[in-house]
Coordinates of C-alpha atoms and ligand atoms in Angstrom, one line a residue:
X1 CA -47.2 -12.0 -2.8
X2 CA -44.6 -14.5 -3.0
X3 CA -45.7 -17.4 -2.7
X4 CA -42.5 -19.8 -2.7
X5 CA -39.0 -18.7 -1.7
X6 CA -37.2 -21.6 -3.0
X7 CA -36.0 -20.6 -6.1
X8 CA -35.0 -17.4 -4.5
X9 CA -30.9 -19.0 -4.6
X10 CA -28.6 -15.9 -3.6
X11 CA -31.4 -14.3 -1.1
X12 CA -31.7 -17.8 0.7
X13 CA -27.7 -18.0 0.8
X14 CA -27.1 -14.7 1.8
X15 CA -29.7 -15.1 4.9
X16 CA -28.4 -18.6 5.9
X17 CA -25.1 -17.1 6.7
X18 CA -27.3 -14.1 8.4
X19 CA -28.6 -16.6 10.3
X20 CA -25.6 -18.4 11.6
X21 CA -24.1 -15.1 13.1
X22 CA -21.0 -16.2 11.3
X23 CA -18.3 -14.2 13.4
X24 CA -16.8 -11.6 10.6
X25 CA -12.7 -11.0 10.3
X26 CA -13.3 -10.0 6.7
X27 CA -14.5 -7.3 4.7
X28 CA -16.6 -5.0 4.3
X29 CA -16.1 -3.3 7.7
X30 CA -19.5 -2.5 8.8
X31 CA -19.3 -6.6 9.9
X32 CA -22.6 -8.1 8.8
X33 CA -24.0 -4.4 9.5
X34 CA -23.8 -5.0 13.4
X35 CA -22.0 -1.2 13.0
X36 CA -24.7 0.3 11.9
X37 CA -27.1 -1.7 15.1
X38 CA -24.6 -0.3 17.3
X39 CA -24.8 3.3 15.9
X40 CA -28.1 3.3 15.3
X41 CA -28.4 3.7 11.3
X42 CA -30.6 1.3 10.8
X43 CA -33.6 3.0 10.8
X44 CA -32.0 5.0 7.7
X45 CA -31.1 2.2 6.4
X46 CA -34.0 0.0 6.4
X47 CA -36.5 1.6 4.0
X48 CA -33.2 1.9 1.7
X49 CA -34.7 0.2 -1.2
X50 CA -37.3 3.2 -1.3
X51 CA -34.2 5.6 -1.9
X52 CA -33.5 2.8 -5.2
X53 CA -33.4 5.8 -8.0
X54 CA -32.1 7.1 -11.0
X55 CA -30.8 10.7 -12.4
X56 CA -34.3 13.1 -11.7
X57 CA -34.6 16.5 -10.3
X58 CA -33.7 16.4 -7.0
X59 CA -31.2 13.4 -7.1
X60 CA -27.9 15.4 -8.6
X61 CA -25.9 13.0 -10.9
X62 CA -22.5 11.2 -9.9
X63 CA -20.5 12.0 -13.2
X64 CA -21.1 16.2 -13.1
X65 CA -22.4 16.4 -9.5
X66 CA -24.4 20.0 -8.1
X67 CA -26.2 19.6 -5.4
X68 CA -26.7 16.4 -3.0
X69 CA -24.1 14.5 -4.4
X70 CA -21.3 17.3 -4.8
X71 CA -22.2 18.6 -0.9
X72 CA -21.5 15.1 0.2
X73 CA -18.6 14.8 -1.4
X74 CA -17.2 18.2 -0.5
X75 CA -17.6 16.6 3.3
X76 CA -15.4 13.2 2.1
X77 CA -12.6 15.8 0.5
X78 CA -13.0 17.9 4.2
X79 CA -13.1 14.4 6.4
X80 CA -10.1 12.6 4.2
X81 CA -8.3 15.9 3.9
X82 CA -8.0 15.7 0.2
X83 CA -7.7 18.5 -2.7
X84 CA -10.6 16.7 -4.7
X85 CA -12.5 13.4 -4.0
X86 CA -14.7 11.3 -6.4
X87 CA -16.8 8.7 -5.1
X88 CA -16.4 5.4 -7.1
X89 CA -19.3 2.5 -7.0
X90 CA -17.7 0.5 -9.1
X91 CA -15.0 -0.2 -6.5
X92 CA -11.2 0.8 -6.4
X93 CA -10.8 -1.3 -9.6
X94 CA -12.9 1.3 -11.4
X95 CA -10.2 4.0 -10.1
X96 CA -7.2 2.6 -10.7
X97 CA -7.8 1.7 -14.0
X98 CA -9.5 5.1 -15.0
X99 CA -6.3 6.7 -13.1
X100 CA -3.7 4.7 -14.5
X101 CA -5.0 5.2 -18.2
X102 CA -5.4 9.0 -17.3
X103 CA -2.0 9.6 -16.2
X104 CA -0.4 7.6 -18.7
X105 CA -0.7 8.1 -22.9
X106 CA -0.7 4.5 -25.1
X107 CA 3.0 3.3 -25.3
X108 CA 3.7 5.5 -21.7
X109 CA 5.9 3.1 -19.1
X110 CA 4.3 2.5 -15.7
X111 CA 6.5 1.5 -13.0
X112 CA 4.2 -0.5 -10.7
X113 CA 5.1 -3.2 -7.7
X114 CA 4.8 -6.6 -8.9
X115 CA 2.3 -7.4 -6.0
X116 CA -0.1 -5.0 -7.6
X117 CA -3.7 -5.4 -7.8
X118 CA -4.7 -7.1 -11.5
X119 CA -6.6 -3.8 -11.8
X120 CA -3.6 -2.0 -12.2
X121 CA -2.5 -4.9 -14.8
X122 CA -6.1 -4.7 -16.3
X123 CA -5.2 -0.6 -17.1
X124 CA -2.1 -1.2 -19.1
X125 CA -4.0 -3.8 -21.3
X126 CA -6.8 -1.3 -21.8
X127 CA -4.9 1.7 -22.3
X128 CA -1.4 0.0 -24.0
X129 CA 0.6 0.6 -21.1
X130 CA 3.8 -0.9 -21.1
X131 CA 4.4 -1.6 -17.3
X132 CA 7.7 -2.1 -15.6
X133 CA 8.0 -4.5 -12.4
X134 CA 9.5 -3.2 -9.4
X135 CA 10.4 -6.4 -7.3
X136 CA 8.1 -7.0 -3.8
X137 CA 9.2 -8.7 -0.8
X138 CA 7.6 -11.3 0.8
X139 CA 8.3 -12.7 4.6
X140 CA 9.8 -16.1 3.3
X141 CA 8.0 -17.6 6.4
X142 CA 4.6 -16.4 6.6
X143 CA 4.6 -15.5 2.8
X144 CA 3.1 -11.7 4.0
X145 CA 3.4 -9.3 1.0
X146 CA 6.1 -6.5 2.6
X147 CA 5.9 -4.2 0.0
X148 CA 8.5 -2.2 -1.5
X149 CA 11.9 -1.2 -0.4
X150 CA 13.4 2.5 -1.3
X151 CA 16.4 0.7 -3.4
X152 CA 14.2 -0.6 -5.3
X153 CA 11.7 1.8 -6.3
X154 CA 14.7 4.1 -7.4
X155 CA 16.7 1.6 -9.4
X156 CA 13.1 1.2 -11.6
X157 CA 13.1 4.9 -11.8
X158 CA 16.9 5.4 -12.3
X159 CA 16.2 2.8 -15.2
X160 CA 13.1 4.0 -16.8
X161 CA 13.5 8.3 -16.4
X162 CA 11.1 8.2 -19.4
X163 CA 8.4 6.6 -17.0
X164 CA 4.9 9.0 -16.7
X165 CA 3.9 7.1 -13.3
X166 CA 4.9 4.9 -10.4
X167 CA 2.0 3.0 -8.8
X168 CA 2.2 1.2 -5.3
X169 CA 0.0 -0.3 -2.8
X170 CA 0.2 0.6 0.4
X171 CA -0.9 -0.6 2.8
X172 CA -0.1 -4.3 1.7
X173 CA -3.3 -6.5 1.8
X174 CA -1.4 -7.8 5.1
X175 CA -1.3 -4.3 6.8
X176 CA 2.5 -3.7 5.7
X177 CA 4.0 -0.3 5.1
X178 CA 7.3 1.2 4.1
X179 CA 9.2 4.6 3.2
X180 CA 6.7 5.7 1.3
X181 CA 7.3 9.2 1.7
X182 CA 10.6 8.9 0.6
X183 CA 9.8 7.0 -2.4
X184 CA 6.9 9.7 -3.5
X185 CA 10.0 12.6 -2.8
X186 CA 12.3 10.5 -4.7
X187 CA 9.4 10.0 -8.0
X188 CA 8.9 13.9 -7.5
X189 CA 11.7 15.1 -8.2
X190 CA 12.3 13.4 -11.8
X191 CA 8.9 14.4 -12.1
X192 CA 7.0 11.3 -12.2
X193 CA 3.5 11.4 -11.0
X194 CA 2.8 9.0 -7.9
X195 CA -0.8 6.9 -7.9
X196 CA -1.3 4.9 -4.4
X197 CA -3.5 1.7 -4.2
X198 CA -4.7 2.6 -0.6
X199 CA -7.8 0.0 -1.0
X200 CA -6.7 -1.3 2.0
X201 CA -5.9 1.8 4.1
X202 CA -9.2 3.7 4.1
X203 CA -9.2 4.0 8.2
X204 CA -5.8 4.7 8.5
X205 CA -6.3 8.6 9.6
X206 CA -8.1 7.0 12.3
X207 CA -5.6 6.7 15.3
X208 CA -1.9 8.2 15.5
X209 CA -1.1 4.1 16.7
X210 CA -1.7 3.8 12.8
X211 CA 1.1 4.6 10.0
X212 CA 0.7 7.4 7.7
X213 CA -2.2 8.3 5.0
X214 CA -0.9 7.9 1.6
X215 CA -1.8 11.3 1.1
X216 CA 0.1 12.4 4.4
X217 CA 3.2 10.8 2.7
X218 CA 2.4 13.0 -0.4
X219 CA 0.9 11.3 -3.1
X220 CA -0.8 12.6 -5.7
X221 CA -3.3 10.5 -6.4
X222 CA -4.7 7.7 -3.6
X223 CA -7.6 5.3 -3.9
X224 CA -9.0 3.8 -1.1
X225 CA -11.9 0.8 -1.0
X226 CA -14.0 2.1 2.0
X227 CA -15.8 -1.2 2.1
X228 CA -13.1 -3.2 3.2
X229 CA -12.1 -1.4 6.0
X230 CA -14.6 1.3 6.7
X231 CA -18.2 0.6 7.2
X232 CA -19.5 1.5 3.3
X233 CA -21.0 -1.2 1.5
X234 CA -19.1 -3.5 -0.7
X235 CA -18.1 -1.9 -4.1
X236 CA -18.0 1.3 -2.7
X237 CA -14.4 3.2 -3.2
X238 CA -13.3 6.8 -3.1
X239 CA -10.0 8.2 -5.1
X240 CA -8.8 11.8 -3.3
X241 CA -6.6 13.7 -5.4
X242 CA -3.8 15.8 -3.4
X243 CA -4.0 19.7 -2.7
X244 CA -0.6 20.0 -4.1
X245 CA -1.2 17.6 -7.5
X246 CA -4.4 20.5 -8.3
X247 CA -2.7 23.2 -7.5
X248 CA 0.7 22.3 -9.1
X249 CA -1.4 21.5 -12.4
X250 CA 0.4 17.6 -11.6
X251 CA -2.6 16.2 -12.0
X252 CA -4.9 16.6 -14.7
X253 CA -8.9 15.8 -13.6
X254 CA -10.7 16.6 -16.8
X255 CA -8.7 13.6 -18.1
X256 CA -9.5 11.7 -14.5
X257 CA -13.1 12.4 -15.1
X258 CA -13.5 11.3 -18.5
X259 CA -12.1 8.1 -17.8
X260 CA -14.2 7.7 -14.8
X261 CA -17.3 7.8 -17.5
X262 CA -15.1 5.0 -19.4
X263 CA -14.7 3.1 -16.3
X264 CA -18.0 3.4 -14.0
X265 CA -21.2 2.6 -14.9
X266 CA -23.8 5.0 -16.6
X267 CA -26.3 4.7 -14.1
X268 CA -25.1 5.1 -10.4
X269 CA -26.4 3.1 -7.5
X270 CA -27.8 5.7 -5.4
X271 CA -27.8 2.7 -2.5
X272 CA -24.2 2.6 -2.5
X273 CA -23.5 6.7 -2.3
X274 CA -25.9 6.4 0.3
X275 CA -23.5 4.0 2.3
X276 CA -20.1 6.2 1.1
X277 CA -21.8 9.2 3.1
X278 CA -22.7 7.0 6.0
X279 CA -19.3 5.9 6.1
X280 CA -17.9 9.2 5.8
X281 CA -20.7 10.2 9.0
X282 CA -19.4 7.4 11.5
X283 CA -15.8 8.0 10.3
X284 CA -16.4 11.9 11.5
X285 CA -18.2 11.2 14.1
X286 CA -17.1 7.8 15.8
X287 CA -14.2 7.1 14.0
X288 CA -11.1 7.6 16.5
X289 CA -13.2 6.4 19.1
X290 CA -13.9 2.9 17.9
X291 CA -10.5 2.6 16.5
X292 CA -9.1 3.0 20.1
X293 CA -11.7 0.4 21.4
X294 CA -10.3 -1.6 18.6
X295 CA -6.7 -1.5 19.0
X296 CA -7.5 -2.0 22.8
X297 CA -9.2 -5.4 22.0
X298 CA -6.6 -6.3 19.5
X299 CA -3.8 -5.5 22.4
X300 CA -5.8 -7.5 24.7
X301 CA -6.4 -10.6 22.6
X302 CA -2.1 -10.3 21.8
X303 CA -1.5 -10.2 25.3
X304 CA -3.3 -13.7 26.0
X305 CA -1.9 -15.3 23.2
X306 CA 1.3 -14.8 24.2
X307 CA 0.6 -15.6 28.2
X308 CA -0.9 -19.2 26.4
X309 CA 2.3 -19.6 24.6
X310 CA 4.3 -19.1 27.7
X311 CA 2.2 -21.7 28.9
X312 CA 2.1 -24.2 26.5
X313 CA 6.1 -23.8 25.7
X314 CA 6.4 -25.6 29.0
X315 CA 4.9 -28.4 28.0
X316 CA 6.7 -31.5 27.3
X317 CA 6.7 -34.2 24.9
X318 CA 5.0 -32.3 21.7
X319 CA 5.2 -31.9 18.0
X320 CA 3.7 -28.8 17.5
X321 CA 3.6 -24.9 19.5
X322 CA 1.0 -22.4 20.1
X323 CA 0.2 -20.4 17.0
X324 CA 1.8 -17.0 16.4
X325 CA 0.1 -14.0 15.5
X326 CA 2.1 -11.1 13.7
X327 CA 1.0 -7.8 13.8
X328 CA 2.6 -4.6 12.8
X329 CA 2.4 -1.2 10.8
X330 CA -1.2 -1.3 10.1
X331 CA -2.1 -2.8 13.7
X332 CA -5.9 -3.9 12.4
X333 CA -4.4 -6.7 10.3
X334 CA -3.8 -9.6 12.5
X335 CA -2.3 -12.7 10.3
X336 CA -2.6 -15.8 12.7
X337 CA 0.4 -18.8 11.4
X338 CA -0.4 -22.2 12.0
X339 CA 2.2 -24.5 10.9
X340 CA 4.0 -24.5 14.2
X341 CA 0.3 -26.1 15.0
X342 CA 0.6 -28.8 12.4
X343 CA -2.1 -27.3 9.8
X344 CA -1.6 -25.1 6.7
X345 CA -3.3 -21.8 6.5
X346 CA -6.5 -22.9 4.1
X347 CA -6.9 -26.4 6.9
X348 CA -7.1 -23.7 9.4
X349 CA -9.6 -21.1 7.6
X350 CA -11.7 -24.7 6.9
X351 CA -11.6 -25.4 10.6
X352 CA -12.4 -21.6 11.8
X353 CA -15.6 -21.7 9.8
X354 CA -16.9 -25.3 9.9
X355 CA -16.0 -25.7 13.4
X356 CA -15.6 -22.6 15.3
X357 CA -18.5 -20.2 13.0
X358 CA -15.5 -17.7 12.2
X359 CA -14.4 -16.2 9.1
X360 CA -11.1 -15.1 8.2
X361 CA -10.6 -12.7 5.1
X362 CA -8.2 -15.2 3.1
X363 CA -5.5 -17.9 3.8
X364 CA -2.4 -18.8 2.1
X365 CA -0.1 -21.6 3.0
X366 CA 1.2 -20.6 6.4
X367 CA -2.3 -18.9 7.7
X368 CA -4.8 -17.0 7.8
X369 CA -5.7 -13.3 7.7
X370 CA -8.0 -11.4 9.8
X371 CA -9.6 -7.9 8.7
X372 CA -10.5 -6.4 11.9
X373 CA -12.4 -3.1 11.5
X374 CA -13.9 -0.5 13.9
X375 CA -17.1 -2.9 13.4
X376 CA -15.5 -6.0 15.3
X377 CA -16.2 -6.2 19.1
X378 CA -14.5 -7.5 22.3
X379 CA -16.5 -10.7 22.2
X380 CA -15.6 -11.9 18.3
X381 CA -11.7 -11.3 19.6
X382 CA -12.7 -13.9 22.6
X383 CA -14.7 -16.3 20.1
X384 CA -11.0 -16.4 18.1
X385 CA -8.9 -16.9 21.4
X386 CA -11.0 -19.8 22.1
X387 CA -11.3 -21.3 19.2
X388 CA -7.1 -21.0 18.6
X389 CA -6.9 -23.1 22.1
X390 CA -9.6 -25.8 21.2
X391 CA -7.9 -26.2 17.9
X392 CA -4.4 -26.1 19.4
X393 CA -5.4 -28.9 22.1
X394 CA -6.8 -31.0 18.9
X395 CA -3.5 -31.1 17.1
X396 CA -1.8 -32.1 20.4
X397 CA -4.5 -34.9 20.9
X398 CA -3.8 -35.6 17.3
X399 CA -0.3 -36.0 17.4
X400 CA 0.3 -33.1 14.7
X401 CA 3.8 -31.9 13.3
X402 CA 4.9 -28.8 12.7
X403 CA 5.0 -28.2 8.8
X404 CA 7.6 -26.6 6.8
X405 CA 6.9 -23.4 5.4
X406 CA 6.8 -23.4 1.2
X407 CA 9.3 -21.6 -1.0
X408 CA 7.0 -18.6 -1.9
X409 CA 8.1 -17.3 -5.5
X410 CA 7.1 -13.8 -5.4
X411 CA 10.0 -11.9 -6.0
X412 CA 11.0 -14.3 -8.9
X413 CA 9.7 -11.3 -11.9
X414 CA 9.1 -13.9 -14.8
X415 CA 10.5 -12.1 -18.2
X416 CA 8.3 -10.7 -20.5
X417 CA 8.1 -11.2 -24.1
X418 CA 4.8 -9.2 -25.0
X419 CA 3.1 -6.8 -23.4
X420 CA 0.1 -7.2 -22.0
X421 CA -1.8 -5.6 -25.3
X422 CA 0.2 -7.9 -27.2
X423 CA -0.6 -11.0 -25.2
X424 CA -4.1 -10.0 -24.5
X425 CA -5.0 -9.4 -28.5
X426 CA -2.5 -11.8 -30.0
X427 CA -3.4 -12.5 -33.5
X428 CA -3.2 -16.4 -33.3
X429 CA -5.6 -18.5 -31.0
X430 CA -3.9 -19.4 -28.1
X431 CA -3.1 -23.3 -27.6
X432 CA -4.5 -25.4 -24.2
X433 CA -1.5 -27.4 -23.5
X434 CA -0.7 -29.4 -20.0
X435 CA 1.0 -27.0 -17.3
X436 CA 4.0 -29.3 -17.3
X437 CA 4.2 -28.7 -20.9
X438 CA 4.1 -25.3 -20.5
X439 CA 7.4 -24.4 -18.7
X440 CA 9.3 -21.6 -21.0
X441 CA 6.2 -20.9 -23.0
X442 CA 4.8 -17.5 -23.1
X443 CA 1.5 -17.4 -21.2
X444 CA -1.2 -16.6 -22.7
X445 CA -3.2 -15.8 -19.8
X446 CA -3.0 -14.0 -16.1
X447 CA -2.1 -17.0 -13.6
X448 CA -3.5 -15.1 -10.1
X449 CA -3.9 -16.8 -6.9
X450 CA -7.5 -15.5 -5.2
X451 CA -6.7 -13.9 -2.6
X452 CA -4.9 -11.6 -3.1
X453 CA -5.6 -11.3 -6.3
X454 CA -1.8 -10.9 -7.8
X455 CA -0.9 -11.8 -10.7
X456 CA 2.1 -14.7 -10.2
X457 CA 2.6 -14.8 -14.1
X458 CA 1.1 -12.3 -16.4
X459 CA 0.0 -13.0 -20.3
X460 CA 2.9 -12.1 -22.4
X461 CA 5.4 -13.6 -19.6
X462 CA 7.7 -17.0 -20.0
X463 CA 6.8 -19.4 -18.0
X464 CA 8.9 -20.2 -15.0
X465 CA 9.3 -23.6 -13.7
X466 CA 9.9 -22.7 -10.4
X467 CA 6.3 -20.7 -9.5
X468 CA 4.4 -23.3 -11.7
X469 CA 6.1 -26.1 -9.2
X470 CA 4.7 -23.4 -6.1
X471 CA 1.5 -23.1 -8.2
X472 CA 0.8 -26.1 -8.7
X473 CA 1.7 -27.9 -4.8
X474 CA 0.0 -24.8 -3.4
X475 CA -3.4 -26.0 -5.5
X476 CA -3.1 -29.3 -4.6
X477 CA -2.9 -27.9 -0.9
X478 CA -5.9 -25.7 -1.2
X479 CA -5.3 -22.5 -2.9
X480 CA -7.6 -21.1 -5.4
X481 CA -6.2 -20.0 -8.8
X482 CA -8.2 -17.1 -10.8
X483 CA -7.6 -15.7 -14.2
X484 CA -7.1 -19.1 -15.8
X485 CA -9.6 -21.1 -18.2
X486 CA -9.0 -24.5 -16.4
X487 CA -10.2 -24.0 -12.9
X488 CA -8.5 -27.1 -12.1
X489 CA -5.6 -25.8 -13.3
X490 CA -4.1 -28.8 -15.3
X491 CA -4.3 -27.1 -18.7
X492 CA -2.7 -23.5 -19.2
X493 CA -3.1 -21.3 -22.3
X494 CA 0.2 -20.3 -23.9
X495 CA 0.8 -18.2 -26.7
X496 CA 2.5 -19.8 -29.7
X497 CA 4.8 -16.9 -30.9
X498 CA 6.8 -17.1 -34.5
Ligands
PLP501 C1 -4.6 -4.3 -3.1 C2 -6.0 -4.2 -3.8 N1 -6.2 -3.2 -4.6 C3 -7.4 -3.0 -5.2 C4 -8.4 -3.9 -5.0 C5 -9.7 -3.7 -5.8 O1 -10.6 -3.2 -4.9 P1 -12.2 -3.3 -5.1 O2 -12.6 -4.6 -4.6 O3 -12.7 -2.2 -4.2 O4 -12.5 -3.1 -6.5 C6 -8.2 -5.0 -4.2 C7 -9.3 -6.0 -3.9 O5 -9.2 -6.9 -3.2 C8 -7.0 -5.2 -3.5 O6 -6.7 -6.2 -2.7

């Protein structure tokens, strides 16, 4: 009997925002579980604290699975087509770290995108990996991460033949993809073993309207966060190795399970391989169904925006336009740009919550980011539409300007003078000094902008004056900046080399 709730922080939070019906275009896709109210899971879900447990007879065990757990997982491998499939609860972050350090041997090189996840960072400081930065292109206007092109991935593996693995994301957090077949062919054949960050690209397989599966395009190892954009709850991830890396011998699981146990905790949420299967169910089941709802709505909503902007380009005697909404590849990501409507992209996420009761997943400088999943419905695609013309008819009454988009640094690779090992286990204490101070210093830690969560300048890097001048406007502006000690972000740690 509980006799007073207030001290109950988190549980009060969560339910406030329950409470709101906050209109979800973020992860994780089962949209404040209105998925599983439409599909009728709740009854399986509600007494799902009963089904709390631990390793006993009868529950299998995630790390040598049997019975419940290894028949549920031989339906993922069927469903996701894959040679082998682990289910991860400690999210992709888990996998990619126990992947990378299982393909690759202390002092191995790892040719990885520079707009890679930190996890993938994370794995080379763990397992003294020395990684090698293939350059990532970035849309100068909306500053959208477009991935990799071929050119690039081969000069990196032209340059480093000595490399074990290449690592790549695709999708991009912004729904991005590229020739990632031919980059997996090209790897291949000199032999170098190809591990995809798919964390965003779980419901590809979905609808033909969508680009390819990772492991369509032939890689051999693929990790996929089904919470973001399939309905599993948050943390939940799979990995699916390829039919050809097992039976080609390419890929080595004994290794990928032991460092699974390194990487995953010892004792398994049973809740959260409960929500992987459920996932795995509605994606069988419902999956190509929904997504062609979705992609319907998503057409829908594009094809008003752009009858508005006809209509509002005729208007005379303004400073700003109707926004503009890009959406391509990966047609469930829908990044919304409002500078043409006088407001950069973290003003607009502010107004979309506070004003409108809409979330986006993350904003940068130019906009905003929605995650639209086979858990959105016709109605929250209306809620945006009207919410983009009351805000738009405030910055005319306002007398907004347009605003210039910001030089976004990204493809600027600082040079690095330590791994990160070296950096992260330097022998002397590293030195706070001011961030103006600290232009052609080594960093001492990982500068990462949240979201997306990659790392601008790594520990071990010089300093380069011109992202510190990005970093440091963009904060002013808004942005939020992980992986540093001073959350304000006037102090940096550097690393006082000899
Ligand atoms: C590209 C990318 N990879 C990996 C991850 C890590 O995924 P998880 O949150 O499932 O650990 C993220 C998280 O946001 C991500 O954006």
């Amino acid at each position: 009997m509980n006799k007073n709730n207030n001290e109950l922080f988190i549980n009060n939070g969560l339910n406030k925002i329950v409470d709101e019906k906050v209109v979800s275009f973020h992860m994780p896709g089962h949209k404040n579980g209105k998925l599983y109210n439409k599909l009728e899971y709740t009854n399986r879900l509600e007494n799902l604290y009963k089904n709390d447990t631990t390793e006993i007879p009868g529950t299998d065990n995630l790390h040598s699975p049997e019975d419940i757990i290894k028949n549920s997982i031989l339906r993922a491998q069927k469903v996701f087509k894959s040679g082998k499939t682990y289910y991860l609860i400690n999210g992709s972050t888990c996998g990619i770290e126990a992947a990378i350090m299982a393909m690759c041997s202390p002092k191995d090189k790892l040719i990885l995108s520079r707009d890679s996840h930190q996890s993938a960072v994370n794995g080379c400081i763990l397992g003294d990996i020395v990684p090698i930065y293939i350059k990532s292109k970035i849309d100068k206007y909306t500053n959208i991460q477009r991935g990799n092109s071929f050119d690039d991935v081969k000069k990196e593996i032209d340059e480093n033949q000595d490399a074990k693995v290449l690592f790549l994301t695709y999708p991009t957090y912004y729904g991005i993809t590229f020739e990632l077949k031919k980059m997996i062919d090209y790897a291949h054949s000199k032999g170098i073993i190809v591990i995809i960050d798919e964390a965003h690209g779980a419901h590809l397989g979905l609808s033909e309207k969508l680009p390819k599966t990772a492991l369509e395009c032939g890689a051999d190892i693929v990790i996929q966060s089904t919470h973001k954009t399939l309905p599993a709850f948050t943390q939940s991830s799979m990995m699916h190795i390829s039919k050809d890396a097992l039976e080609s011998g390419r890929v080595d699981t004994d290794r990928i399970e032991k460092m699974l146990k390194m990487t995953e905790t010892s004792s398994p949420s049973y809740i959260l391989m409960q929500s992987l299967e459920i996932a795995v169910d509605i994606y069988e089941k419902y999956g190509k169904e929904l997504m062609e709802e979705l992609l319907e709505n998503i057409d829908e909503f594009k094809k008003n925006i752009d009858k508005i902007k006809e209509d509002t380009n005729k208007l005379e005697n303004k400073n700003v336009e109707f926004f503009n909404i890009h959406n391509e590849n990966d047609l469930t990501k829908v990044f919304i740009s409002s500078l043409e409507v006088g407001l950069t992209g973290y003003e607009f996420e502010e107004i979309l919550r506070k004003e409108h009761n809409i979330q986006a997943e993350l904003s940068n400088y130019s906009g905003v980011l929605m995650i639209t999943t086979i858990g959105n419905e016709k109605q929250d695609f209306e809620k945006l539409e009207n919410a983009l013309i009351k805000i738009y008819k405030k910055s005319l009454k306002e007398n907004l300007k347009k605003i210039e988009p910001v030089d976004y640094p990204y493809e600027l690779i600082p040079q690095m003078a330590l791994t990160p090992r070296e950096a992260f286990y330097y022998k002397k204490a590293k030195k706070n000094v001011k961030i103006e101070e600290a232009i052609g210093k080594i960093c001492g830690e990982n500068i990462v902008p949240y979201p997306p969560g990659v790392c601008m300048i790594a520990a071990g890097e010089i300093i380069p004056k011109k992202i510190m001048d990005y970093l440091k406007y963009c904060k002013k502006e808004g942005m939020e900046i992980t992986g540093v000690k001073d959350s304000k972000f006037e102090y940096i740690q550097i690393i006082d080399a000899e």
